[in-house]
Tab-separated table of C-alpha atoms and ligand atoms in Angstrom:
chain	number	residue	atom	x	y	z
A	6	UNK	CA	-6.724	-12.086	-11.489
A	7	UNK	CA	-3.956	-12.246	-9.076
A	8	UNK	CA	-4.504	-8.271	-8.083
A	9	UNK	CA	-2.340	-8.722	-5.236
A	10	UNK	CA	1.203	-9.994	-7.136
A	11	UNK	CA	1.724	-7.031	-8.905
A	12	UNK	CA	2.693	-5.729	-4.848
A	13	UNK	CA	5.084	-8.406	-5.313
A	14	UNK	CA	6.696	-8.007	-8.353
A	15	UNK	CA	7.711	-4.013	-8.689
A	16	UNK	CA	10.041	-3.144	-6.025
A	17	UNK	CA	12.307	-0.006	-6.179
A	18	UNK	CA	14.694	1.266	-8.528
A	19	UNK	CA	18.817	0.883	-7.157
A	20	UNK	CA	19.341	3.762	-5.047
A	21	UNK	CA	23.085	5.045	-3.666
A	22	UNK	CA	24.103	8.329	-2.566
A	23	UNK	CA	25.973	9.828	0.660
A	24	UNK	CA	26.555	8.809	3.681
A	25	UNK	CA	24.933	10.147	7.024
A	26	UNK	CA	24.985	9.925	10.199
A	27	UNK	CA	22.100	8.215	12.202
A	28	UNK	CA	19.858	8.452	14.838
A	29	UNK	CA	17.212	6.539	15.944
A	30	UNK	CA	14.448	9.399	16.185
A	31	UNK	CA	12.363	10.459	13.227
A	32	UNK	CA	13.228	13.267	10.645
A	33	UNK	CA	12.066	16.206	10.274
A	34	UNK	CA	8.980	14.662	8.377
A	35	UNK	CA	8.737	12.023	11.412
A	36	UNK	CA	9.282	10.044	9.055
A	37	UNK	CA	11.492	6.889	10.037
A	38	UNK	CA	13.006	4.774	7.595
A	39	UNK	CA	14.856	2.090	8.551
A	40	UNK	CA	16.885	-0.226	6.115
A	41	UNK	CA	17.004	-3.440	8.128
A	42	UNK	CA	20.610	-5.657	8.288
A	43	UNK	CA	22.899	-2.484	7.666
A	44	UNK	CA	26.003	-3.457	8.936
A	45	UNK	CA	27.083	-0.084	10.824
A	46	UNK	CA	25.769	2.628	12.425
A	47	UNK	CA	25.871	4.906	8.970
A	48	UNK	CA	22.976	5.419	6.503
A	49	UNK	CA	21.831	7.251	3.442
A	50	UNK	CA	20.887	8.946	1.280
A	51	UNK	CA	18.202	7.264	-0.583
A	52	UNK	CA	19.051	9.436	-4.229
A	53	UNK	CA	15.191	8.485	-5.495
A	54	UNK	CA	13.508	9.651	-2.717
A	55	UNK	CA	15.907	12.033	-1.246
A	56	UNK	CA	14.493	9.915	2.610
A	57	UNK	CA	16.885	8.755	4.483
A	58	UNK	CA	17.624	5.425	5.410
A	59	UNK	CA	18.536	4.261	8.869
A	60	UNK	CA	20.482	0.614	9.514
A	61	UNK	CA	17.801	-1.139	12.290
A	62	UNK	CA	20.676	-0.952	14.673
A	63	UNK	CA	18.611	0.470	17.641
A	64	UNK	CA	15.794	-0.065	16.919
A	65	UNK	CA	15.612	-4.025	17.981
A	66	UNK	CA	18.360	-6.490	19.785
A	67	UNK	CA	17.541	-9.388	18.310
A	68	UNK	CA	18.256	-11.675	15.237
A	69	UNK	CA	21.166	-11.648	13.145
A	70	UNK	CA	22.181	-9.674	9.368
A	71	UNK	CA	22.563	-11.173	5.889
A	72	UNK	CA	22.788	-10.446	2.684
A	73	UNK	CA	20.429	-11.603	0.003
A	74	UNK	CA	22.403	-13.579	-3.121
A	75	UNK	CA	24.701	-12.433	-5.571
A	76	UNK	CA	22.521	-13.621	-8.610
A	77	UNK	CA	19.353	-11.444	-6.651
A	78	UNK	CA	20.865	-8.821	-6.561
A	79	UNK	CA	19.482	-6.933	-8.978
A	80	UNK	CA	19.007	-2.845	-9.988
A	81	UNK	CA	15.389	-3.744	-9.942
A	82	UNK	CA	15.505	-4.490	-6.699
A	83	UNK	CA	16.342	-1.489	-4.030
A	84	UNK	CA	19.386	-0.944	-2.123
A	85	UNK	CA	17.251	-1.630	0.885
A	86	UNK	CA	16.786	-4.767	-0.052
A	87	UNK	CA	19.899	-5.837	-0.492
A	88	UNK	CA	20.125	-6.931	3.219
A	89	UNK	CA	17.763	-8.395	6.029
A	90	UNK	CA	17.948	-9.497	9.766
A	91	UNK	CA	16.756	-12.819	10.318
A	92	UNK	CA	15.512	-13.741	13.589
A	93	UNK	CA	16.678	-18.075	14.398
A	94	UNK	CA	15.748	-17.194	17.789
A	95	UNK	CA	13.534	-16.503	19.635
A	96	UNK	CA	9.654	-17.367	18.901
A	97	UNK	CA	8.668	-13.538	18.113
A	98	UNK	CA	10.679	-11.031	18.126
A	99	UNK	CA	9.710	-6.892	17.620
A	100	UNK	CA	11.357	-2.983	16.203
A	101	UNK	CA	10.392	-1.194	18.669
A	102	UNK	CA	9.632	2.968	17.086
A	103	UNK	CA	9.423	5.562	19.517
A	104	UNK	CA	9.748	9.412	20.063
A	105	UNK	CA	5.937	8.848	18.309
A	106	UNK	CA	2.636	11.831	18.785
A	107	UNK	CA	0.514	9.420	20.904
A	108	UNK	CA	-3.307	9.270	19.176
A	109	UNK	CA	-1.545	9.928	16.096
A	110	UNK	CA	-2.390	7.864	12.467
A	111	UNK	CA	0.568	5.785	11.147
A	112	UNK	CA	0.768	4.354	8.081
A	113	UNK	CA	3.691	1.076	9.081
A	114	UNK	CA	5.055	-0.844	5.766
A	115	UNK	CA	7.565	-3.260	5.773
A	116	UNK	CA	9.383	-5.107	3.343
A	117	UNK	CA	10.888	-8.333	2.401
A	118	UNK	CA	12.950	-9.704	-0.254
A	119	UNK	CA	13.995	-13.214	0.646
A	120	UNK	CA	16.947	-13.435	-2.993
A	121	UNK	CA	17.821	-16.850	-1.042
A	122	UNK	CA	20.704	-15.483	1.748
A	123	UNK	CA	20.796	-18.158	3.385
A	124	UNK	CA	20.891	-20.562	0.839
A	125	UNK	CA	18.011	-22.913	1.492
A	126	UNK	CA	15.532	-22.157	-1.612
A	127	UNK	CA	13.359	-22.223	1.331
A	128	UNK	CA	11.083	-18.179	1.911
A	129	UNK	CA	9.622	-18.951	4.875
A	130	UNK	CA	5.841	-17.859	6.264
A	131	UNK	CA	5.959	-16.311	9.410
A	132	UNK	CA	3.023	-13.857	11.036
A	133	UNK	CA	3.529	-9.582	10.933
A	134	UNK	CA	1.908	-8.034	14.123
A	135	UNK	CA	1.492	-4.534	15.212
A	136	UNK	CA	1.671	-4.992	18.670
A	137	UNK	CA	-0.775	-7.246	20.103
A	138	UNK	CA	-2.399	-6.803	16.754
A	139	UNK	CA	-1.861	-8.942	13.927
A	140	UNK	CA	-1.209	-8.321	10.355
A	141	UNK	CA	-1.220	-10.780	7.916
A	142	UNK	CA	1.030	-13.717	7.257
A	143	UNK	CA	3.787	-13.146	5.514
A	144	UNK	CA	4.253	-15.539	2.832
A	145	UNK	CA	6.498	-14.895	0.114
A	146	UNK	CA	6.889	-17.016	-2.757
A	147	UNK	CA	9.797	-18.071	-5.026
A	148	UNK	CA	13.590	-17.264	-4.587
A	149	UNK	CA	13.210	-14.263	-6.073
A	150	UNK	CA	9.642	-13.688	-4.281
A	151	UNK	CA	9.241	-9.903	-2.573
A	152	UNK	CA	6.302	-9.273	-0.499
A	153	UNK	CA	5.491	-4.876	1.076
A	154	UNK	CA	2.887	-5.200	3.939
A	155	UNK	CA	1.518	-1.856	5.150
A	156	UNK	CA	-0.684	-0.978	7.993
A	157	UNK	CA	-3.123	2.114	8.550
A	158	UNK	CA	-3.353	2.506	12.873
A	159	UNK	CA	-3.810	4.942	15.322
A	160	UNK	CA	-1.001	4.063	17.668
A	161	UNK	CA	-1.747	5.251	21.497
A	162	UNK	CA	1.354	5.726	22.763
A	163	UNK	CA	4.226	7.819	21.459
A	164	UNK	CA	6.331	3.808	20.471
A	165	UNK	CA	4.406	1.061	18.461
A	166	UNK	CA	6.494	-2.322	18.495
A	167	UNK	CA	6.605	-4.023	15.208
A	168	UNK	CA	7.047	-7.636	15.794
A	169	UNK	CA	7.794	-10.804	13.257
A	170	UNK	CA	6.555	-14.153	14.824
A	171	UNK	CA	7.956	-18.216	14.613
A	172	UNK	CA	4.948	-19.837	12.981
A	173	UNK	CA	6.806	-22.908	12.833
A	174	UNK	CA	6.936	-22.394	9.647
A	175	UNK	CA	10.597	-20.814	8.828
A	176	UNK	CA	12.998	-18.498	10.136
A	177	UNK	CA	11.360	-14.342	9.615
A	178	UNK	CA	13.308	-11.848	8.177
A	179	UNK	CA	12.538	-8.634	7.462
A	180	UNK	CA	14.579	-6.163	5.104
A	181	UNK	CA	13.049	-2.322	4.951
A	182	UNK	CA	10.679	-1.103	7.532
A	183	UNK	CA	9.404	2.691	7.136
A	184	UNK	CA	6.733	4.889	9.396
A	185	UNK	CA	5.071	7.512	8.406
A	186	UNK	CA	3.200	10.238	10.122
A	187	UNK	CA	-0.607	10.301	8.814
A	188	UNK	CA	-3.108	13.908	10.210
A	189	UNK	CA	-5.729	12.830	12.195
A	190	UNK	CA	-8.836	13.432	9.185
A	191	UNK	CA	-6.766	11.219	6.568
A	192	UNK	CA	-8.601	7.804	6.399
A	193	UNK	CA	-11.805	7.961	8.178
A	194	UNK	CA	-12.202	4.031	8.889
A	195	UNK	CA	-9.243	4.432	10.942
A	196	UNK	CA	-10.205	4.488	14.730
A	197	UNK	CA	-8.934	3.277	17.352
A	198	UNK	CA	-10.786	0.146	17.210
A	199	UNK	CA	-10.037	-1.033	13.706
A	200	UNK	CA	-6.917	-0.271	11.585
A	201	UNK	CA	-6.363	-0.956	7.311
A	202	UNK	CA	-4.533	-3.364	6.545
A	203	UNK	CA	-3.303	-3.034	2.952
A	204	UNK	CA	-3.997	-4.897	0.166
A	205	UNK	CA	-3.219	-2.968	-3.273
A	206	UNK	CA	-2.765	0.636	-3.801
A	207	UNK	CA	-2.854	0.915	-7.782
A	208	UNK	CA	-2.778	4.587	-10.120
A	209	UNK	CA	-4.234	3.272	-13.564
A	210	UNK	CA	-2.659	4.778	-16.325
A	211	UNK	CA	0.722	5.499	-15.798
A	212	UNK	CA	3.101	5.208	-18.892
A	213	UNK	CA	5.343	2.649	-17.516
A	214	UNK	CA	4.650	-0.679	-15.524
A	215	UNK	CA	8.207	-0.125	-12.852
A	216	UNK	CA	6.857	3.162	-12.131
A	217	UNK	CA	5.996	3.638	-8.652
A	218	UNK	CA	4.687	6.636	-7.458
A	219	UNK	CA	6.086	8.649	-4.266
A	220	UNK	CA	7.380	10.652	-1.867
A	221	UNK	CA	7.971	13.698	-2.878
A	222	UNK	CA	5.458	13.224	-5.202
A	223	UNK	CA	3.444	11.339	-2.252
A	224	UNK	CA	4.289	13.973	0.789
A	225	UNK	CA	2.663	11.118	2.825
A	226	UNK	CA	4.930	8.372	0.952
A	227	UNK	CA	2.085	6.130	0.149
A	228	UNK	CA	3.334	3.767	-2.907
A	229	UNK	CA	1.189	3.806	-5.655
A	230	UNK	CA	1.858	0.550	-7.855
A	231	UNK	CA	1.107	0.650	-11.930
A	232	UNK	CA	-1.812	-1.037	-13.040
A	233	UNK	CA	-2.097	-2.098	-16.495
A	234	UNK	CA	-3.844	-3.484	-18.799
A	235	UNK	CA	-3.453	-2.236	-22.676
A	236	UNK	CA	-5.689	-4.998	-24.030
A	237	UNK	CA	-9.074	-4.178	-21.955
A	238	UNK	CA	-8.210	-0.245	-21.597
A	239	UNK	CA	-7.007	2.954	-23.147
A	240	UNK	CA	-5.036	5.486	-21.096
A	241	UNK	CA	-6.272	9.192	-20.791
A	242	UNK	CA	-4.217	11.874	-19.124
A	243	UNK	CA	-3.714	15.451	-18.739
A	244	UNK	CA	-0.650	17.957	-18.238
A	245	UNK	CA	-2.508	20.637	-16.488
A	246	UNK	CA	-2.207	20.618	-12.662
A	247	UNK	CA	-4.788	18.467	-10.504
A	248	UNK	CA	-6.497	20.169	-7.275
A	249	UNK	CA	-7.406	18.107	-4.329
A	250	UNK	CA	-10.843	19.025	-2.808
A	251	UNK	CA	-11.250	20.732	-0.187
A	252	UNK	CA	-10.983	19.098	2.793
A	253	UNK	CA	-10.103	16.099	1.437
A	254	UNK	CA	-9.210	13.719	3.723
A	255	UNK	CA	-7.826	11.220	1.036
A	256	UNK	CA	-4.842	13.396	-0.070
A	257	UNK	CA	-4.477	11.277	-3.766
A	258	UNK	CA	-1.033	13.055	-5.107
A	259	UNK	CA	-1.702	14.926	-8.512
A	260	UNK	CA	0.408	12.442	-10.361
A	261	UNK	CA	-1.639	9.948	-9.825
A	262	UNK	CA	-4.913	12.056	-10.588
A	263	UNK	CA	-3.537	12.882	-14.200
A	264	UNK	CA	-4.193	9.806	-15.589
A	265	UNK	CA	-6.632	7.629	-15.460
A	266	UNK	CA	-8.280	4.525	-17.793
A	267	UNK	CA	-10.894	4.515	-19.914
A	268	UNK	CA	-11.976	1.013	-21.735
A	269	UNK	CA	-10.627	0.638	-24.972
A	270	UNK	CA	-14.124	-0.562	-26.019
A	271	UNK	CA	-16.308	2.119	-25.672
A	272	UNK	CA	-19.520	0.966	-25.924
A	273	UNK	CA	-17.967	-1.527	-22.231
A	274	UNK	CA	-17.416	-1.617	-19.093
A	275	UNK	CA	-14.209	-0.601	-17.044
A	276	UNK	CA	-14.043	-4.524	-15.232
A	277	UNK	CA	-11.102	-5.555	-12.711
A	278	UNK	CA	-11.691	-8.241	-10.220
A	279	UNK	CA	-9.448	-9.237	-7.072
A	280	UNK	CA	-9.863	-12.402	-4.985
A	281	UNK	CA	-10.016	-12.675	-0.637
A	282	UNK	CA	-6.334	-12.660	0.543
A	283	UNK	CA	-7.486	-15.674	2.792
A	284	UNK	CA	-5.304	-16.946	6.068
A	285	UNK	CA	-5.752	-18.899	8.922
A	286	UNK	CA	-5.419	-16.243	11.395
A	287	UNK	CA	-8.235	-14.326	8.882
A	288	UNK	CA	-10.390	-16.168	7.233
A	289	UNK	CA	-12.907	-14.436	5.811
A	290	UNK	CA	-11.397	-11.166	4.749
A	291	UNK	CA	-13.167	-7.829	5.272
A	292	UNK	CA	-12.592	-5.932	2.034
A	293	UNK	CA	-12.797	-1.959	2.209
A	294	UNK	CA	-12.078	0.321	-1.423
A	295	UNK	CA	-11.419	4.074	-1.928
A	296	UNK	CA	-11.808	4.453	-5.634
A	297	UNK	CA	-10.544	7.642	-6.955
A	298	UNK	CA	-11.736	9.667	-9.655
A	299	UNK	CA	-11.065	12.726	-11.304
A	300	UNK	CA	-12.020	14.343	-14.885
A	301	UNK	CA	-8.613	14.847	-17.102
A	302	UNK	CA	-10.704	15.966	-20.061
A	303	UNK	CA	-11.973	19.513	-20.747
A	304	UNK	CA	-15.935	18.877	-21.788
A	305	UNK	CA	-18.441	21.015	-23.677
A	306	UNK	CA	-21.149	21.390	-21.347
A	307	UNK	CA	-23.590	19.206	-22.452
A	308	UNK	CA	-21.314	15.824	-22.958
A	309	UNK	CA	-22.363	14.799	-19.805
A	310	UNK	CA	-19.404	10.986	-18.709
A	311	UNK	CA	-21.864	9.726	-15.901
A	312	UNK	CA	-21.436	6.543	-14.399
A	313	UNK	CA	-22.322	3.263	-11.357
A	314	UNK	CA	-20.032	1.408	-9.137
A	315	UNK	CA	-20.817	-2.348	-9.104
A	316	UNK	CA	-19.102	-4.858	-7.191
A	317	UNK	CA	-20.548	-8.391	-7.397
A	318	UNK	CA	-23.471	-7.134	-8.939
A	319	UNK	CA	-24.310	-5.072	-6.737
A	320	UNK	CA	-23.811	-1.355	-6.421
A	321	UNK	CA	-20.782	0.341	-4.226
A	322	UNK	CA	-22.493	3.604	-4.154
A	323	UNK	CA	-26.331	4.253	-4.684
A	324	UNK	CA	-26.287	6.921	-6.981
A	325	UNK	CA	-24.717	7.829	-10.089
A	326	UNK	CA	-21.937	9.697	-10.639
A	327	UNK	CA	-19.487	11.930	-12.594
A	328	UNK	CA	-16.329	13.514	-11.712
A	329	UNK	CA	-14.882	16.381	-11.858
A	330	UNK	CA	-13.046	18.540	-13.816
A	331	UNK	CA	-9.025	18.687	-12.787
A	332	UNK	CA	-10.507	17.697	-9.294
A	333	UNK	CA	-9.161	14.835	-7.464
A	334	UNK	CA	-12.319	13.047	-5.842
A	335	UNK	CA	-12.926	9.860	-4.150
A	336	UNK	CA	-15.605	7.434	-3.739
A	337	UNK	CA	-15.532	5.327	-0.062
A	338	UNK	CA	-17.284	3.751	2.333
A	339	UNK	CA	-16.948	3.354	6.169
A	340	UNK	CA	-17.740	0.055	6.897
A	341	UNK	CA	-16.350	-3.289	5.187
A	342	UNK	CA	-18.646	-4.257	1.568
A	343	UNK	CA	-20.340	-8.145	2.803
A	344	UNK	CA	-17.380	-11.071	2.901
A	345	UNK	CA	-17.109	-12.573	-0.436
A	346	UNK	CA	-14.420	-14.629	-2.056
A	347	UNK	CA	-13.983	-12.513	-5.278
A	348	UNK	CA	-14.604	-9.040	-5.744
A	349	UNK	CA	-15.874	-8.878	-9.182
A	350	UNK	CA	-16.037	-4.735	-9.290
A	351	UNK	CA	-17.715	-3.292	-12.973
A	352	UNK	CA	-17.625	0.777	-13.898
A	353	UNK	CA	-20.663	1.073	-16.323
A	354	UNK	CA	-21.971	4.315	-18.845
A	355	UNK	CA	-25.623	5.334	-17.198
A	356	UNK	CA	-27.154	5.286	-20.103
A	357	UNK	CA	-27.133	9.230	-20.195
A	358	UNK	CA	-23.576	9.472	-20.719
A	359	UNK	CA	-22.368	10.183	-23.346
A	360	UNK	CA	-18.761	8.735	-22.853
A	361	UNK	CA	-17.582	5.913	-20.900
A	362	UNK	CA	-16.538	5.399	-17.352
A	363	UNK	CA	-12.523	6.322	-15.899
A	364	UNK	CA	-11.226	5.616	-12.995
A	365	UNK	CA	-7.251	6.636	-11.710
A	366	UNK	CA	-6.547	5.476	-9.006
A	367	UNK	CA	-7.546	2.397	-6.174
A	368	UNK	CA	-6.694	2.018	-2.714
A	369	UNK	CA	-7.523	-1.649	-1.034
A	370	UNK	CA	-7.843	-2.760	2.086
A	371	UNK	CA	-8.752	-5.218	4.666
A	372	UNK	CA	-9.792	-4.167	8.427
A	373	UNK	CA	-7.754	-5.021	10.968
A	374	UNK	CA	-9.588	-5.001	14.310
A	375	UNK	CA	-7.085	-3.214	16.639
A	376	UNK	CA	-6.363	-2.818	20.589
A	377	UNK	CA	-3.705	-1.041	22.683
A	378	UNK	CA	-1.710	-0.553	19.243
A	379	UNK	CA	1.440	-0.401	20.570
A	380	UNK	CA	2.367	-3.897	22.076
A	381	UNK	CA	2.007	-5.950	25.023
A	382	UNK	CA	2.937	-4.235	28.045
A	383	UNK	CA	5.508	-7.284	28.835
A	384	UNK	CA	6.987	-6.629	26.554
A	385	UNK	CA	7.998	-2.800	26.327
A	386	UNK	CA	11.125	-3.366	28.036
A	387	UNK	CA	12.513	-6.502	25.786
A	388	UNK	CA	12.290	-5.683	21.591
B	15	NAG	C1	17.195	15.653	-3.274
B	15	NAG	O1	18.103	16.693	-3.295
B	15	NAG	C2	19.597	17.595	-3.882
B	15	NAG	C3	19.632	18.357	-2.947
B	15	NAG	O2	18.834	19.080	-2.360
B	15	NAG	C4	18.358	17.713	-5.371
B	15	NAG	O3	19.100	18.198	-5.729
B	15	NAG	C5	16.964	17.011	-5.918
B	15	NAG	O4	16.571	17.099	-7.098
B	15	NAG	C6	16.439	16.014	-4.991
B	15	NAG	N1	16.333	14.755	-5.265
B	15	NAG	C7	14.605	14.959	-5.361
B	15	NAG	C8	14.192	13.530	-6.352
B	15	NAG	O5	13.498	15.386	-4.900
B	16	NAG	C1	26.904	-7.627	2.993
B	16	NAG	O1	27.750	-7.119	2.080
B	16	NAG	C2	28.729	-5.700	2.066
B	16	NAG	C3	28.659	-5.080	0.827
B	16	NAG	O2	29.368	-5.919	0.328
B	16	NAG	C4	29.426	-6.474	2.944
B	16	NAG	O3	30.017	-4.597	3.629
B	16	NAG	C5	29.171	-6.612	4.625
B	16	NAG	O4	29.676	-6.540	5.885
B	16	NAG	C6	28.189	-8.303	3.821
B	16	NAG	N1	27.350	-8.808	5.425
B	16	NAG	C7	26.990	-9.918	6.061
B	16	NAG	C8	26.363	-10.142	7.035
B	16	NAG	O5	27.908	-11.019	4.769
B	17	NAG	C1	1.730	-19.654	0.675
B	17	NAG	O1	1.496	-19.460	-0.472
B	17	NAG	C2	1.440	-20.927	-1.466
B	17	NAG	C3	1.539	-19.836	-2.793
B	17	NAG	O2	0.457	-18.836	-3.115
B	17	NAG	C4	0.685	-21.229	-0.876
B	17	NAG	O3	0.224	-22.708	-2.153
B	17	NAG	C5	1.081	-22.145	0.924
B	17	NAG	O4	-0.080	-22.662	0.534
B	17	NAG	C6	0.985	-20.996	1.462
B	17	NAG	N1	1.534	-20.542	2.259
B	17	NAG	C7	0.540	-20.921	4.468
B	17	NAG	C8	1.365	-21.601	5.647
B	17	NAG	O5	-0.362	-20.914	3.735
B	18	NAG	C1	-17.984	-3.729	-26.553
B	18	NAG	O1	-19.364	-3.559	-25.855
B	18	NAG	C2	-20.488	-3.588	-25.741
B	18	NAG	C3	-21.577	-3.859	-24.911
B	18	NAG	O2	-20.738	-4.330	-23.996
B	18	NAG	C4	-20.659	-5.500	-27.140
B	18	NAG	O3	-22.001	-5.468	-27.314
B	18	NAG	C5	-19.463	-4.768	-28.141
B	18	NAG	O4	-20.210	-6.651	-28.604
B	18	NAG	C6	-18.731	-4.601	-27.392
B	18	NAG	N1	-17.775	-4.781	-29.119
B	18	NAG	C7	-16.476	-5.488	-29.025
B	18	NAG	C8	-15.499	-4.914	-30.076
B	18	NAG	O5	-16.161	-6.116	-28.519
B	19	NAG	C1	-16.325	-12.754	-11.175
B	19	NAG	O1	-16.722	-12.670	-12.719
B	19	NAG	C2	-16.658	-14.339	-13.008
B	19	NAG	C3	-16.191	-14.053	-14.638
B	19	NAG	O2	-16.661	-13.008	-14.959
B	19	NAG	C4	-17.847	-14.856	-12.918
B	19	NAG	O3	-17.009	-16.530	-12.854
B	19	NAG	C5	-17.895	-15.012	-11.239
B	19	NAG	O4	-19.015	-16.282	-10.820
B	19	NAG	C6	-17.983	-13.356	-10.335
B	19	NAG	N1	-18.495	-13.687	-9.436
B	19	NAG	C7	-19.370	-13.702	-8.862
B	19	NAG	C8	-19.095	-13.219	-7.104
B	19	NAG	O5	-20.043	-12.587	-9.377
B	20	NAG	C1	-28.396	7.008	-1.782
B	20	NAG	O1	-28.566	7.182	-0.377
B	20	NAG	C2	-28.792	7.964	0.503
B	20	NAG	C3	-27.894	8.757	2.384
B	20	NAG	O2	-28.263	7.184	2.293
B	20	NAG	C4	-29.991	9.291	-0.060
B	20	NAG	O3	-30.067	9.899	1.279
B	20	NAG	C5	-30.320	9.120	-1.358
B	20	NAG	O4	-32.105	9.793	-1.506
B	20	NAG	C6	-29.846	7.598	-1.580
B	20	NAG	N1	-30.443	8.180	-3.005
B	20	NAG	C7	-31.186	7.351	-3.806
B	20	NAG	C8	-31.006	7.766	-5.518
B	20	NAG	O5	-31.273	5.986	-3.741
B	21	NAG	C1	-25.586	-0.731	-14.957
B	21	NAG	O1	-24.820	-0.631	-13.763
B	21	NAG	C2	-26.800	-0.129	-13.429
B	21	NAG	C3	-26.756	-0.856	-11.694
B	21	NAG	O2	-26.418	-1.867	-11.274
B	21	NAG	C4	-27.418	-1.662	-13.536
B	21	NAG	O3	-28.906	-1.036	-13.327
B	21	NAG	C5	-27.458	-1.293	-15.072
B	21	NAG	O4	-28.466	-2.473	-16.105
B	21	NAG	C6	-25.706	-1.208	-15.682
B	21	NAG	N1	-25.627	-0.944	-17.526
B	21	NAG	C7	-25.687	-1.511	-17.639
B	21	NAG	C8	-25.897	-1.254	-19.334
B	21	NAG	O5	-24.767	-2.405	-18.094
């Protein structure tokens, strides 16, 4: 099951609107949203999110701007991905994001859409770093291929660098870069010494397979990508308000929690799987997952829905679980799972349960050791 490809396939809808004067500063929400390779000094308002995208002019000194080939400029690709910045010179080129709050958690997301911009018909493979810390190898397959990479890290300084490193397998480039501040209570798995590298953030049960949920539905602007499997799953949903539990440390958005899936075969299990994404610099990734649940059906008091979550035949959580009616809750681990080449998840009803299992959403991350996440001290002046 190539779960990872779901992230790549789905790009945001076209957006275009007004023009804004820009500066290399976070906006009032602390967001930085960069359209890499955009010519000039003026940005624009994205009409889907109402977020303002700015050119990358003030964030990096190196590289050259390009447009993707016209045949790839389709409505399925957002305007931001029509252009990019590539870095033919130098082994390591960085963007510097400034005016941050030292010690805060940040979500950092980078988008890569190749679109045969160089006419070489050969997407490059290169490495992406947050400061000195390796995040991932960017490996785009196919001329119309795209990659979206995300890290959640504690940034110890008032700036952070995002760096593209040439590994001798093509010219690094980047299409878009976002930074979103997160409250320190969110994502307790993220510490000064450990970040998270997003593998997938899936919303089970949306009605359309292009319906990505992000800002403003998610105030933190995480991107929740649909995972749809009508052959095995049926959708259950509610239009009623779903609340977050008190002291929620993940704050899943309402719209994600209003939909869930249940097995089409009511006596069957919910089953899905992913393969470890192995790469030379991270050959045995350690995964963690956050499993999100909300009961979306009002059940009579004598009707029980209760289930177990199994990973490769072992319990993820040592007890059975019953979702709360219209409250967003989750099961998560602080430590990575045992490392396997593949991860089979099976959610099965307990013998006391009168209803099949459900699940609303899942996030899967690999852990990323971090030291001094901001930068190489030698790099600060250079960008
Ligand atoms: C964007 O802002 C405009 C003007 O404030 C508002 O009318 C519109 O509904 C907003 N769109 C979204 C998607 O929030
Ligand atoms: C990319 O396309 C835009 C809009 O057509 C144009 O203004 C810009 O000059 C192009 N950029 C490059 C690097 O060719
Ligand atoms: C990039 O991905 C392709 C397809 O999955 C794979 O064949 C290739 O080996 C990967 N490149 C590197 C450098 O790992
Ligand atoms: C439904 O699931 C049960 C339990 O796994 C299995 O025994 C049964 O054959 C399944 N029915 C269908 C129609 O697939
Ligand atoms: C995962 O499931 C597949 C298909 O059912 C099976 O072939 C494989 O052995 C399972 N892997 C593990 C580690 O349990
Ligand atoms: C599950 O683990 C917790 C914490 O280790 C423990 O307190 C609890 O008794 C365990 N429950 C069962 C059913 O074993
Ligand atoms: C469900 O999972 C539990 C825990 O792994 C296991 O003990 C039980 O046999 C499973 N039940 C079914 C019906 O698969």
